[in-house]
Amino acid sequence: MAVTAWCLALGFPLAYSVARMRSNRGRGLVIVLLLCPLMTSAVVRSYGWLIMLGDQGVLSVSLMNLGLIESPLRLLYTQMGTTIALVEVLLPFMVLSLIGVIQNIHPSLEEAAASLGAGMWRVLIDVVLPLSMPGVAAGSVLVFILAIGAFVTPALIGGAKILFVPMLVYQQAMAVMNWPFAAAIAFVFLLLVLILIRAQVYLLDHHRRWSGNP
């Protein structure tokens, strides 16, 4: 849930900025930059985060040189470090899910709200966010499913201390040789994914009816 929340919090402003860019060339360039990390292997990116988040990594050394911290940050093999790495990996999925929906929101609606005295934040919360709920729902479900199904990044960044569902299934099946329990976990995981997809379909259908679209 933390990964999904951070991806939504960081991805929504970025998607809005890209969707409202007047230059098609600039918009295309930003989208290409968003897609570039997806062209790199998850293993390579995870090893990059090992270098960034280590006790003597780039992040800790830079902050100590700036005098912001006195001792290295303990981010490697922690929940926070794993969350940071997964947010970087999955953020493009959230942004790309939101860009198309926000582009379909006509700017005149925002201009009308602003002309009635609404500030920028009120326009975003009262106008843009409700109309972009299909993208929010689709992006959130997609990011959540990819996050709980991630294996390489949690294994390298979180180590043995951070157990995600795929790692737990792997340990039970290959290390403990408890195949029935591993199968049960996998079945519950599959059931959870199907429930989320069904909930997404229901929310999108409800939003379509509420907005008056056939």
mmCIF file with all atom_site columns, C-alpha atoms in Angstrom:
data_model
loop_
_atom_site.group_PDB
_atom_site.id
_atom_site.type_symbol
_atom_site.label_atom_id
_atom_site.label_alt_id
_atom_site.label_comp_id
_atom_site.label_asym_id
_atom_site.label_entity_id
_atom_site.label_seq_id
_atom_site.pdbx_PDB_ins_code
_atom_site.Cartn_x
_atom_site.Cartn_y
_atom_site.Cartn_z
_atom_site.occupancy
_atom_site.B_iso_or_equiv
_atom_site.pdbx_formal_charge
_atom_site.auth_seq_id
_atom_site.auth_comp_id
_atom_site.auth_asym_id
_atom_site.auth_atom_id
_atom_site.pdbx_PDB_model_num
ATOM 1   C CA . MET A 1 1   ? 0.000   0.000   0.000   1.00 0.00 ? 1   MET A CA 1
ATOM 2   C CA . ALA A 1 2   ? 2.849   2.408   0.774   1.00 0.00 ? 2   ALA A CA 1
ATOM 3   C CA . VAL A 1 3   ? 4.330   1.946   -2.699  1.00 0.00 ? 3   VAL A CA 1
ATOM 4   C CA . THR A 1 4   ? 0.954   2.610   -4.333  1.00 0.00 ? 4   THR A CA 1
ATOM 5   C CA . ALA A 1 5   ? 0.342   5.704   -2.193  1.00 0.00 ? 5   ALA A CA 1
ATOM 6   C CA . TRP A 1 6   ? 3.766   7.171   -2.974  1.00 0.00 ? 6   TRP A CA 1
ATOM 7   C CA . CYS A 1 7   ? 3.420   6.439   -6.679  1.00 0.00 ? 7   CYS A CA 1
ATOM 8   C CA . LEU A 1 8   ? 0.045   8.208   -6.708  1.00 0.00 ? 8   LEU A CA 1
ATOM 9   C CA . ALA A 1 9   ? 1.324   11.188  -4.690  1.00 0.00 ? 9   ALA A CA 1
ATOM 10  C CA . LEU A 1 10  ? 4.370   11.642  -6.924  1.00 0.00 ? 10  LEU A CA 1
ATOM 11  C CA . GLY A 1 11  ? 2.805   10.533  -10.182 1.00 0.00 ? 11  GLY A CA 1
ATOM 12  C CA . PHE A 1 12  ? -0.339  12.667  -10.203 1.00 0.00 ? 12  PHE A CA 1
ATOM 13  C CA . PRO A 1 13  ? 1.423   16.086  -10.267 1.00 0.00 ? 13  PRO A CA 1
ATOM 14  C CA . LEU A 1 14  ? 3.905   14.779  -12.841 1.00 0.00 ? 14  LEU A CA 1
ATOM 15  C CA . ALA A 1 15  ? 1.134   13.344  -15.033 1.00 0.00 ? 15  ALA A CA 1
ATOM 16  C CA . TYR A 1 16  ? -0.835  16.589  -14.786 1.00 0.00 ? 16  TYR A CA 1
ATOM 17  C CA . SER A 1 17  ? 2.204   18.656  -15.784 1.00 0.00 ? 17  SER A CA 1
ATOM 18  C CA . VAL A 1 18  ? 2.906   16.394  -18.774 1.00 0.00 ? 18  VAL A CA 1
ATOM 19  C CA . ALA A 1 19  ? -0.747  16.301  -19.869 1.00 0.00 ? 19  ALA A CA 1
ATOM 20  C CA . ARG A 1 20  ? -0.993  20.105  -19.802 1.00 0.00 ? 20  ARG A CA 1
ATOM 21  C CA . MET A 1 21  ? 2.229   20.726  -21.729 1.00 0.00 ? 21  MET A CA 1
ATOM 22  C CA . ARG A 1 22  ? 1.538   22.758  -24.851 1.00 0.00 ? 22  ARG A CA 1
ATOM 23  C CA . SER A 1 23  ? 4.454   21.357  -26.817 1.00 0.00 ? 23  SER A CA 1
ATOM 24  C CA . ASN A 1 24  ? 3.783   17.909  -28.238 1.00 0.00 ? 24  ASN A CA 1
ATOM 25  C CA . ARG A 1 25  ? 7.519   17.438  -28.717 1.00 0.00 ? 25  ARG A CA 1
ATOM 26  C CA . GLY A 1 26  ? 8.183   18.222  -25.073 1.00 0.00 ? 26  GLY A CA 1
ATOM 27  C CA . ARG A 1 27  ? 5.409   15.881  -23.959 1.00 0.00 ? 27  ARG A CA 1
ATOM 28  C CA . GLY A 1 28  ? 6.800   13.113  -26.123 1.00 0.00 ? 28  GLY A CA 1
ATOM 29  C CA . LEU A 1 29  ? 10.301  13.671  -24.740 1.00 0.00 ? 29  LEU A CA 1
ATOM 30  C CA . VAL A 1 30  ? 9.073   13.373  -21.141 1.00 0.00 ? 30  VAL A CA 1
ATOM 31  C CA . ILE A 1 31  ? 7.161   10.184  -21.949 1.00 0.00 ? 31  ILE A CA 1
ATOM 32  C CA . VAL A 1 32  ? 10.281  8.702   -23.567 1.00 0.00 ? 32  VAL A CA 1
ATOM 33  C CA . LEU A 1 33  ? 12.275  9.574   -20.441 1.00 0.00 ? 33  LEU A CA 1
ATOM 34  C CA . LEU A 1 34  ? 9.615   7.844   -18.340 1.00 0.00 ? 34  LEU A CA 1
ATOM 35  C CA . LEU A 1 35  ? 9.857   4.744   -20.499 1.00 0.00 ? 35  LEU A CA 1
ATOM 36  C CA . CYS A 1 36  ? 13.672  4.605   -20.448 1.00 0.00 ? 36  CYS A CA 1
ATOM 37  C CA . PRO A 1 37  ? 13.904  2.964   -16.984 1.00 0.00 ? 37  PRO A CA 1
ATOM 38  C CA . LEU A 1 38  ? 11.492  0.261   -18.159 1.00 0.00 ? 38  LEU A CA 1
ATOM 39  C CA . MET A 1 39  ? 13.971  -0.656  -20.901 1.00 0.00 ? 39  MET A CA 1
ATOM 40  C CA . THR A 1 40  ? 16.559  -1.578  -18.266 1.00 0.00 ? 40  THR A CA 1
ATOM 41  C CA . SER A 1 41  ? 16.594  -4.905  -16.475 1.00 0.00 ? 41  SER A CA 1
ATOM 42  C CA . ALA A 1 42  ? 15.136  -4.915  -12.956 1.00 0.00 ? 42  ALA A CA 1
ATOM 43  C CA . VAL A 1 43  ? 18.324  -6.605  -11.766 1.00 0.00 ? 43  VAL A CA 1
ATOM 44  C CA . VAL A 1 44  ? 20.488  -3.762  -13.102 1.00 0.00 ? 44  VAL A CA 1
ATOM 45  C CA . ARG A 1 45  ? 18.284  -1.117  -11.519 1.00 0.00 ? 45  ARG A CA 1
ATOM 46  C CA . SER A 1 46  ? 18.243  -2.979  -8.211  1.00 0.00 ? 46  SER A CA 1
ATOM 47  C CA . TYR A 1 47  ? 22.045  -3.169  -8.120  1.00 0.00 ? 47  TYR A CA 1
ATOM 48  C CA . GLY A 1 48  ? 22.086  0.539   -8.866  1.00 0.00 ? 48  GLY A CA 1
ATOM 49  C CA . TRP A 1 49  ? 19.933  1.124   -5.790  1.00 0.00 ? 49  TRP A CA 1
ATOM 50  C CA . LEU A 1 50  ? 22.336  -1.054  -3.772  1.00 0.00 ? 50  LEU A CA 1
ATOM 51  C CA . ILE A 1 51  ? 25.048  1.474   -4.608  1.00 0.00 ? 51  ILE A CA 1
ATOM 52  C CA . MET A 1 52  ? 22.751  4.429   -3.881  1.00 0.00 ? 52  MET A CA 1
ATOM 53  C CA . LEU A 1 53  ? 21.294  3.226   -0.574  1.00 0.00 ? 53  LEU A CA 1
ATOM 54  C CA . GLY A 1 54  ? 24.327  1.559   1.021   1.00 0.00 ? 54  GLY A CA 1
ATOM 55  C CA . ASP A 1 55  ? 25.940  2.901   4.195   1.00 0.00 ? 55  ASP A CA 1
ATOM 56  C CA . GLN A 1 56  ? 28.743  4.338   2.064   1.00 0.00 ? 56  GLN A CA 1
ATOM 57  C CA . GLY A 1 57  ? 26.458  4.868   -0.910  1.00 0.00 ? 57  GLY A CA 1
ATOM 58  C CA . VAL A 1 58  ? 25.978  7.992   -2.969  1.00 0.00 ? 58  VAL A CA 1
ATOM 59  C CA . LEU A 1 59  ? 22.967  9.213   -0.972  1.00 0.00 ? 59  LEU A CA 1
ATOM 60  C CA . SER A 1 60  ? 24.504  8.909   2.504   1.00 0.00 ? 60  SER A CA 1
ATOM 61  C CA . VAL A 1 61  ? 27.905  10.276  1.439   1.00 0.00 ? 61  VAL A CA 1
ATOM 62  C CA . SER A 1 62  ? 26.317  13.261  -0.310  1.00 0.00 ? 62  SER A CA 1
ATOM 63  C CA . LEU A 1 63  ? 24.145  14.127  2.705   1.00 0.00 ? 63  LEU A CA 1
ATOM 64  C CA . MET A 1 64  ? 27.108  13.822  5.081   1.00 0.00 ? 64  MET A CA 1
ATOM 65  C CA . ASN A 1 65  ? 29.253  16.040  2.841   1.00 0.00 ? 65  ASN A CA 1
ATOM 66  C CA . LEU A 1 66  ? 26.481  18.651  2.906   1.00 0.00 ? 66  LEU A CA 1
ATOM 67  C CA . GLY A 1 67  ? 26.374  18.432  6.703   1.00 0.00 ? 67  GLY A CA 1
ATOM 68  C CA . LEU A 1 68  ? 22.724  17.361  6.774   1.00 0.00 ? 68  LEU A CA 1
ATOM 69  C CA . ILE A 1 69  ? 23.414  14.087  8.614   1.00 0.00 ? 69  ILE A CA 1
ATOM 70  C CA . GLU A 1 70  ? 26.223  12.931  10.903  1.00 0.00 ? 70  GLU A CA 1
ATOM 71  C CA . SER A 1 71  ? 26.025  9.184   10.341  1.00 0.00 ? 71  SER A CA 1
ATOM 72  C CA . PRO A 1 72  ? 25.075  7.107   7.272   1.00 0.00 ? 72  PRO A CA 1
ATOM 73  C CA . LEU A 1 73  ? 21.399  6.462   6.647   1.00 0.00 ? 73  LEU A CA 1
ATOM 74  C CA . ARG A 1 74  ? 20.300  2.882   7.188   1.00 0.00 ? 74  ARG A CA 1
ATOM 75  C CA . LEU A 1 75  ? 18.181  2.328   4.101   1.00 0.00 ? 75  LEU A CA 1
ATOM 76  C CA . LEU A 1 76  ? 19.572  -0.900  2.705   1.00 0.00 ? 76  LEU A CA 1
ATOM 77  C CA . TYR A 1 77  ? 17.757  -4.066  3.852   1.00 0.00 ? 77  TYR A CA 1
ATOM 78  C CA . THR A 1 78  ? 14.911  -2.025  5.315   1.00 0.00 ? 78  THR A CA 1
ATOM 79  C CA . GLN A 1 79  ? 11.259  -1.481  4.473   1.00 0.00 ? 79  GLN A CA 1
ATOM 80  C CA . MET A 1 80  ? 11.924  2.152   3.562   1.00 0.00 ? 80  MET A CA 1
ATOM 81  C CA . GLY A 1 81  ? 14.732  1.284   1.165   1.00 0.00 ? 81  GLY A CA 1
ATOM 82  C CA . THR A 1 82  ? 12.631  -1.369  -0.524  1.00 0.00 ? 82  THR A CA 1
ATOM 83  C CA . THR A 1 83  ? 9.757   1.094   -0.854  1.00 0.00 ? 83  THR A CA 1
ATOM 84  C CA . ILE A 1 84  ? 12.024  3.719   -2.433  1.00 0.00 ? 84  ILE A CA 1
ATOM 85  C CA . ALA A 1 85  ? 13.339  1.247   -4.996  1.00 0.00 ? 85  ALA A CA 1
ATOM 86  C CA . LEU A 1 86  ? 9.866   -0.070  -5.874  1.00 0.00 ? 86  LEU A CA 1
ATOM 87  C CA . VAL A 1 87  ? 8.464   3.448   -6.246  1.00 0.00 ? 87  VAL A CA 1
ATOM 88  C CA . GLU A 1 88  ? 11.210  4.264   -8.761  1.00 0.00 ? 88  GLU A CA 1
ATOM 89  C CA . VAL A 1 89  ? 10.473  1.077   -10.688 1.00 0.00 ? 89  VAL A CA 1
ATOM 90  C CA . LEU A 1 90  ? 6.662   1.417   -10.723 1.00 0.00 ? 90  LEU A CA 1
ATOM 91  C CA . LEU A 1 91  ? 6.184   5.198   -10.939 1.00 0.00 ? 91  LEU A CA 1
ATOM 92  C CA . PRO A 1 92  ? 6.078   5.211   -14.786 1.00 0.00 ? 92  PRO A CA 1
ATOM 93  C CA . PHE A 1 93  ? 3.088   2.844   -14.744 1.00 0.00 ? 93  PHE A CA 1
ATOM 94  C CA . MET A 1 94  ? 1.123   5.259   -12.565 1.00 0.00 ? 94  MET A CA 1
ATOM 95  C CA . VAL A 1 95  ? 2.080   8.317   -14.616 1.00 0.00 ? 95  VAL A CA 1
ATOM 96  C CA . LEU A 1 96  ? 1.254   6.695   -17.953 1.00 0.00 ? 96  LEU A CA 1
ATOM 97  C CA . SER A 1 97  ? -2.120  5.538   -16.600 1.00 0.00 ? 97  SER A CA 1
ATOM 98  C CA . LEU A 1 98  ? -2.978  9.088   -15.560 1.00 0.00 ? 98  LEU A CA 1
ATOM 99  C CA . ILE A 1 99  ? -1.700  11.084  -18.537 1.00 0.00 ? 99  ILE A CA 1
ATOM 100 C CA . GLY A 1 100 ? -4.313  9.855   -21.013 1.00 0.00 ? 100 GLY A CA 1
ATOM 101 C CA . VAL A 1 101 ? -7.196  10.432  -18.589 1.00 0.00 ? 101 VAL A CA 1
ATOM 102 C CA . ILE A 1 102 ? -6.077  13.935  -17.625 1.00 0.00 ? 102 ILE A CA 1
ATOM 103 C CA . GLN A 1 103 ? -5.627  14.876  -21.283 1.00 0.00 ? 103 GLN A CA 1
ATOM 104 C CA . ASN A 1 104 ? -9.302  14.095  -21.855 1.00 0.00 ? 104 ASN A CA 1
ATOM 105 C CA . ILE A 1 105 ? -10.321 16.635  -19.183 1.00 0.00 ? 105 ILE A CA 1
ATOM 106 C CA . HIS A 1 106 ? -11.028 19.833  -21.086 1.00 0.00 ? 106 HIS A CA 1
ATOM 107 C CA . PRO A 1 107 ? -9.021  22.817  -19.780 1.00 0.00 ? 107 PRO A CA 1
ATOM 108 C CA . SER A 1 108 ? -12.152 24.977  -19.951 1.00 0.00 ? 108 SER A CA 1
ATOM 109 C CA . LEU A 1 109 ? -13.482 23.179  -16.865 1.00 0.00 ? 109 LEU A CA 1
ATOM 110 C CA . GLU A 1 110 ? -10.452 24.275  -14.890 1.00 0.00 ? 110 GLU A CA 1
ATOM 111 C CA . GLU A 1 111 ? -10.720 27.803  -16.277 1.00 0.00 ? 111 GLU A CA 1
ATOM 112 C CA . ALA A 1 112 ? -14.382 27.962  -15.251 1.00 0.00 ? 112 ALA A CA 1
ATOM 113 C CA . ALA A 1 113 ? -13.553 26.864  -11.706 1.00 0.00 ? 113 ALA A CA 1
ATOM 114 C CA . ALA A 1 114 ? -10.733 29.400  -11.509 1.00 0.00 ? 114 ALA A CA 1
ATOM 115 C CA . SER A 1 115 ? -13.032 32.173  -12.760 1.00 0.00 ? 115 SER A CA 1
ATOM 116 C CA . LEU A 1 116 ? -15.395 31.372  -9.884  1.00 0.00 ? 116 LEU A CA 1
ATOM 117 C CA . GLY A 1 117 ? -12.638 31.994  -7.359  1.00 0.00 ? 117 GLY A CA 1
ATOM 118 C CA . ALA A 1 118 ? -11.136 28.536  -6.918  1.00 0.00 ? 118 ALA A CA 1
ATOM 119 C CA . GLY A 1 119 ? -7.400  28.438  -6.373  1.00 0.00 ? 119 GLY A CA 1
ATOM 120 C CA . MET A 1 120 ? -5.017  26.027  -8.030  1.00 0.00 ? 120 MET A CA 1
ATOM 121 C CA . TRP A 1 121 ? -5.318  23.402  -5.284  1.00 0.00 ? 121 TRP A CA 1
ATOM 122 C CA . ARG A 1 122 ? -9.121  23.634  -5.217  1.00 0.00 ? 122 ARG A CA 1
ATOM 123 C CA . VAL A 1 123 ? -9.236  23.172  -8.978  1.00 0.00 ? 123 VAL A CA 1
ATOM 124 C CA . LEU A 1 124 ? -7.046  20.081  -8.729  1.00 0.00 ? 124 LEU A CA 1
ATOM 125 C CA . ILE A 1 125 ? -8.983  18.563  -5.821  1.00 0.00 ? 125 ILE A CA 1
ATOM 126 C CA . ASP A 1 126 ? -12.547 19.483  -6.842  1.00 0.00 ? 126 ASP A CA 1
ATOM 127 C CA . VAL A 1 127 ? -12.309 19.290  -10.647 1.00 0.00 ? 127 VAL A CA 1
ATOM 128 C CA . VAL A 1 128 ? -9.297  17.395  -11.952 1.00 0.00 ? 128 VAL A CA 1
ATOM 129 C CA . LEU A 1 129 ? -9.058  14.649  -9.346  1.00 0.00 ? 129 LEU A CA 1
ATOM 130 C CA . PRO A 1 130 ? -12.720 13.488  -9.498  1.00 0.00 ? 130 PRO A CA 1
ATOM 131 C CA . LEU A 1 131 ? -12.679 13.435  -13.300 1.00 0.00 ? 131 LEU A CA 1
ATOM 132 C CA . SER A 1 132 ? -9.408  11.513  -13.361 1.00 0.00 ? 132 SER A CA 1
ATOM 133 C CA . MET A 1 133 ? -10.610 8.733   -11.045 1.00 0.00 ? 133 MET A CA 1
ATOM 134 C CA . PRO A 1 134 ? -10.580 6.086   -13.836 1.00 0.00 ? 134 PRO A CA 1
ATOM 135 C CA . GLY A 1 135 ? -6.864  6.704   -14.289 1.00 0.00 ? 135 GLY A CA 1
ATOM 136 C CA . VAL A 1 136 ? -6.299  6.765   -10.533 1.00 0.00 ? 136 VAL A CA 1
ATOM 137 C CA . ALA A 1 137 ? -8.101  3.441   -10.118 1.00 0.00 ? 137 ALA A CA 1
ATOM 138 C CA . ALA A 1 138 ? -6.328  1.801   -13.055 1.00 0.00 ? 138 ALA A CA 1
ATOM 139 C CA . GLY A 1 139 ? -2.896  3.058   -12.046 1.00 0.00 ? 139 GLY A CA 1
ATOM 140 C CA . SER A 1 140 ? -3.359  2.165   -8.377  1.00 0.00 ? 140 SER A CA 1
ATOM 141 C CA . VAL A 1 141 ? -4.476  -1.389  -9.116  1.00 0.00 ? 141 VAL A CA 1
ATOM 142 C CA . LEU A 1 142 ? -1.680  -1.871  -11.642 1.00 0.00 ? 142 LEU A CA 1
ATOM 143 C CA . VAL A 1 143 ? 1.016   -0.549  -9.302  1.00 0.00 ? 143 VAL A CA 1
ATOM 144 C CA . PHE A 1 144 ? -0.333  -2.517  -6.325  1.00 0.00 ? 144 PHE A CA 1
ATOM 145 C CA . ILE A 1 145 ? -0.390  -5.795  -8.250  1.00 0.00 ? 145 ILE A CA 1
ATOM 146 C CA . LEU A 1 146 ? 3.117   -5.233  -9.607  1.00 0.00 ? 146 LEU A CA 1
ATOM 147 C CA . ALA A 1 147 ? 4.394   -4.239  -6.152  1.00 0.00 ? 147 ALA A CA 1
ATOM 148 C CA . ILE A 1 148 ? 3.074   -7.270  -4.280  1.00 0.00 ? 148 ILE A CA 1
ATOM 149 C CA . GLY A 1 149 ? 4.248   -9.488  -7.142  1.00 0.00 ? 149 GLY A CA 1
ATOM 150 C CA . ALA A 1 150 ? 7.786   -8.066  -7.246  1.00 0.00 ? 150 ALA A CA 1
ATOM 151 C CA . PHE A 1 151 ? 10.593  -10.491 -6.517  1.00 0.00 ? 151 PHE A CA 1
ATOM 152 C CA . VAL A 1 152 ? 13.986  -9.236  -7.719  1.00 0.00 ? 152 VAL A CA 1
ATOM 153 C CA . THR A 1 153 ? 13.914  -5.751  -6.173  1.00 0.00 ? 153 THR A CA 1
ATOM 154 C CA . PRO A 1 154 ? 12.697  -6.801  -2.681  1.00 0.00 ? 154 PRO A CA 1
ATOM 155 C CA . ALA A 1 155 ? 15.137  -9.734  -2.681  1.00 0.00 ? 155 ALA A CA 1
ATOM 156 C CA . LEU A 1 156 ? 18.153  -7.524  -3.427  1.00 0.00 ? 156 LEU A CA 1
ATOM 157 C CA . ILE A 1 157 ? 17.182  -4.330  -1.579  1.00 0.00 ? 157 ILE A CA 1
ATOM 158 C CA . GLY A 1 158 ? 15.234  -5.814  1.335   1.00 0.00 ? 158 GLY A CA 1
ATOM 159 C CA . GLY A 1 159 ? 17.230  -8.993  1.774   1.00 0.00 ? 159 GLY A CA 1
ATOM 160 C CA . ALA A 1 160 ? 15.891  -11.758 3.989   1.00 0.00 ? 160 ALA A CA 1
ATOM 161 C CA . LYS A 1 161 ? 14.306  -9.284  6.432   1.00 0.00 ? 161 LYS A CA 1
ATOM 162 C CA . ILE A 1 162 ? 11.639  -8.007  4.035   1.00 0.00 ? 162 ILE A CA 1
ATOM 163 C CA . LEU A 1 163 ? 9.271   -10.764 2.902   1.00 0.00 ? 163 LEU A CA 1
ATOM 164 C CA . PHE A 1 164 ? 6.977   -10.140 -0.036  1.00 0.00 ? 164 PHE A CA 1
ATOM 165 C CA . VAL A 1 165 ? 4.472   -12.727 -1.224  1.00 0.00 ? 165 VAL A CA 1
ATOM 166 C CA . PRO A 1 166 ? 6.612   -14.102 -4.112  1.00 0.00 ? 166 PRO A CA 1
ATOM 167 C CA . MET A 1 167 ? 9.622   -14.444 -1.804  1.00 0.00 ? 167 MET A CA 1
ATOM 168 C CA . LEU A 1 168 ? 7.521   -16.244 0.795   1.00 0.00 ? 168 LEU A CA 1
ATOM 169 C CA . VAL A 1 169 ? 6.182   -18.639 -1.844  1.00 0.00 ? 169 VAL A CA 1
ATOM 170 C CA . TYR A 1 170 ? 9.713   -19.279 -3.099  1.00 0.00 ? 170 TYR A CA 1
ATOM 171 C CA . GLN A 1 171 ? 11.040  -19.968 0.409   1.00 0.00 ? 171 GLN A CA 1
ATOM 172 C CA . GLN A 1 172 ? 8.212   -22.333 1.264   1.00 0.00 ? 172 GLN A CA 1
ATOM 173 C CA . ALA A 1 173 ? 8.477   -24.207 -2.041  1.00 0.00 ? 173 ALA A CA 1
ATOM 174 C CA . MET A 1 174 ? 12.250  -24.352 -2.582  1.00 0.00 ? 174 MET A CA 1
ATOM 175 C CA . ALA A 1 175 ? 13.849  -23.970 0.863   1.00 0.00 ? 175 ALA A CA 1
ATOM 176 C CA . VAL A 1 176 ? 11.343  -25.538 3.261   1.00 0.00 ? 176 VAL A CA 1
ATOM 177 C CA . MET A 1 177 ? 9.875   -27.846 0.600   1.00 0.00 ? 177 MET A CA 1
ATOM 178 C CA . ASN A 1 178 ? 6.395   -27.143 1.960   1.00 0.00 ? 178 ASN A CA 1
ATOM 179 C CA . TRP A 1 179 ? 4.592   -27.309 -1.370  1.00 0.00 ? 179 TRP A CA 1
ATOM 180 C CA . PRO A 1 180 ? 1.008   -27.365 0.005   1.00 0.00 ? 180 PRO A CA 1
ATOM 181 C CA . PHE A 1 181 ? 1.549   -24.173 2.002   1.00 0.00 ? 181 PHE A CA 1
ATOM 182 C CA . ALA A 1 182 ? 3.281   -22.491 -0.963  1.00 0.00 ? 182 ALA A CA 1
ATOM 183 C CA . ALA A 1 183 ? 0.366   -23.463 -3.220  1.00 0.00 ? 183 ALA A CA 1
ATOM 184 C CA . ALA A 1 184 ? -2.120  -22.093 -0.679  1.00 0.00 ? 184 ALA A CA 1
ATOM 185 C CA . ILE A 1 185 ? -0.283  -18.761 -0.515  1.00 0.00 ? 185 ILE A CA 1
ATOM 186 C CA . ALA A 1 186 ? -0.142  -18.565 -4.300  1.00 0.00 ? 186 ALA A CA 1
ATOM 187 C CA . PHE A 1 187 ? -3.878  -19.307 -4.540  1.00 0.00 ? 187 PHE A CA 1
ATOM 188 C CA . VAL A 1 188 ? -4.740  -16.594 -1.997  1.00 0.00 ? 188 VAL A CA 1
ATOM 189 C CA . PHE A 1 189 ? -2.473  -14.206 -3.892  1.00 0.00 ? 189 PHE A CA 1
ATOM 190 C CA . LEU A 1 190 ? -4.240  -15.002 -7.169  1.00 0.00 ? 190 LEU A CA 1
ATOM 191 C CA . LEU A 1 191 ? -7.637  -14.570 -5.492  1.00 0.00 ? 191 LEU A CA 1
ATOM 192 C CA . LEU A 1 192 ? -6.607  -11.175 -4.134  1.00 0.00 ? 192 LEU A CA 1
ATOM 193 C CA . VAL A 1 193 ? -5.523  -10.026 -7.605  1.00 0.00 ? 193 VAL A CA 1
ATOM 194 C CA . LEU A 1 194 ? -8.843  -11.139 -9.114  1.00 0.00 ? 194 LEU A CA 1
ATOM 195 C CA . ILE A 1 195 ? -10.786 -9.321  -6.381  1.00 0.00 ? 195 ILE A CA 1
ATOM 196 C CA . LEU A 1 196 ? -8.816  -6.136  -7.062  1.00 0.00 ? 196 LEU A CA 1
ATOM 197 C CA . ILE A 1 197 ? -9.470  -6.366  -10.789 1.00 0.00 ? 197 ILE A CA 1
ATOM 198 C CA . ARG A 1 198 ? -13.180 -6.899  -10.146 1.00 0.00 ? 198 ARG A CA 1
ATOM 199 C CA . ALA A 1 199 ? -13.249 -3.932  -7.764  1.00 0.00 ? 199 ALA A CA 1
ATOM 200 C CA . GLN A 1 200 ? -11.551 -1.789  -10.392 1.00 0.00 ? 200 GLN A CA 1
ATOM 201 C CA . VAL A 1 201 ? -14.160 -2.763  -12.993 1.00 0.00 ? 201 VAL A CA 1
ATOM 202 C CA . TYR A 1 202 ? -16.954 -1.939  -10.524 1.00 0.00 ? 202 TYR A CA 1
ATOM 203 C CA . LEU A 1 203 ? -15.479 1.459   -9.624  1.00 0.00 ? 203 LEU A CA 1
ATOM 204 C CA . LEU A 1 204 ? -14.953 2.393   -13.258 1.00 0.00 ? 204 LEU A CA 1
ATOM 205 C CA . ASP A 1 205 ? -18.490 1.357   -14.141 1.00 0.00 ? 205 ASP A CA 1
ATOM 206 C CA . HIS A 1 206 ? -19.873 3.321   -11.178 1.00 0.00 ? 206 HIS A CA 1
ATOM 207 C CA . HIS A 1 207 ? -17.855 6.383   -12.165 1.00 0.00 ? 207 HIS A CA 1
ATOM 208 C CA . ARG A 1 208 ? -19.074 6.116   -15.768 1.00 0.00 ? 208 ARG A CA 1
ATOM 209 C CA . ARG A 1 209 ? -22.704 6.044   -14.631 1.00 0.00 ? 209 ARG A CA 1
ATOM 210 C CA . TRP A 1 210 ? -22.179 8.896   -12.190 1.00 0.00 ? 210 TRP A CA 1
ATOM 211 C CA . SER A 1 211 ? -20.606 11.072  -14.884 1.00 0.00 ? 211 SER A CA 1
ATOM 212 C CA . GLY A 1 212 ? -23.525 10.384  -17.232 1.00 0.00 ? 212 GLY A CA 1
ATOM 213 C CA . ASN A 1 213 ? -21.568 8.479   -19.878 1.00 0.00 ? 213 ASN A CA 1
ATOM 214 C CA . PRO A 1 214 ? -23.309 5.483   -21.455 1.00 0.00 ? 214 PRO A CA 1
#
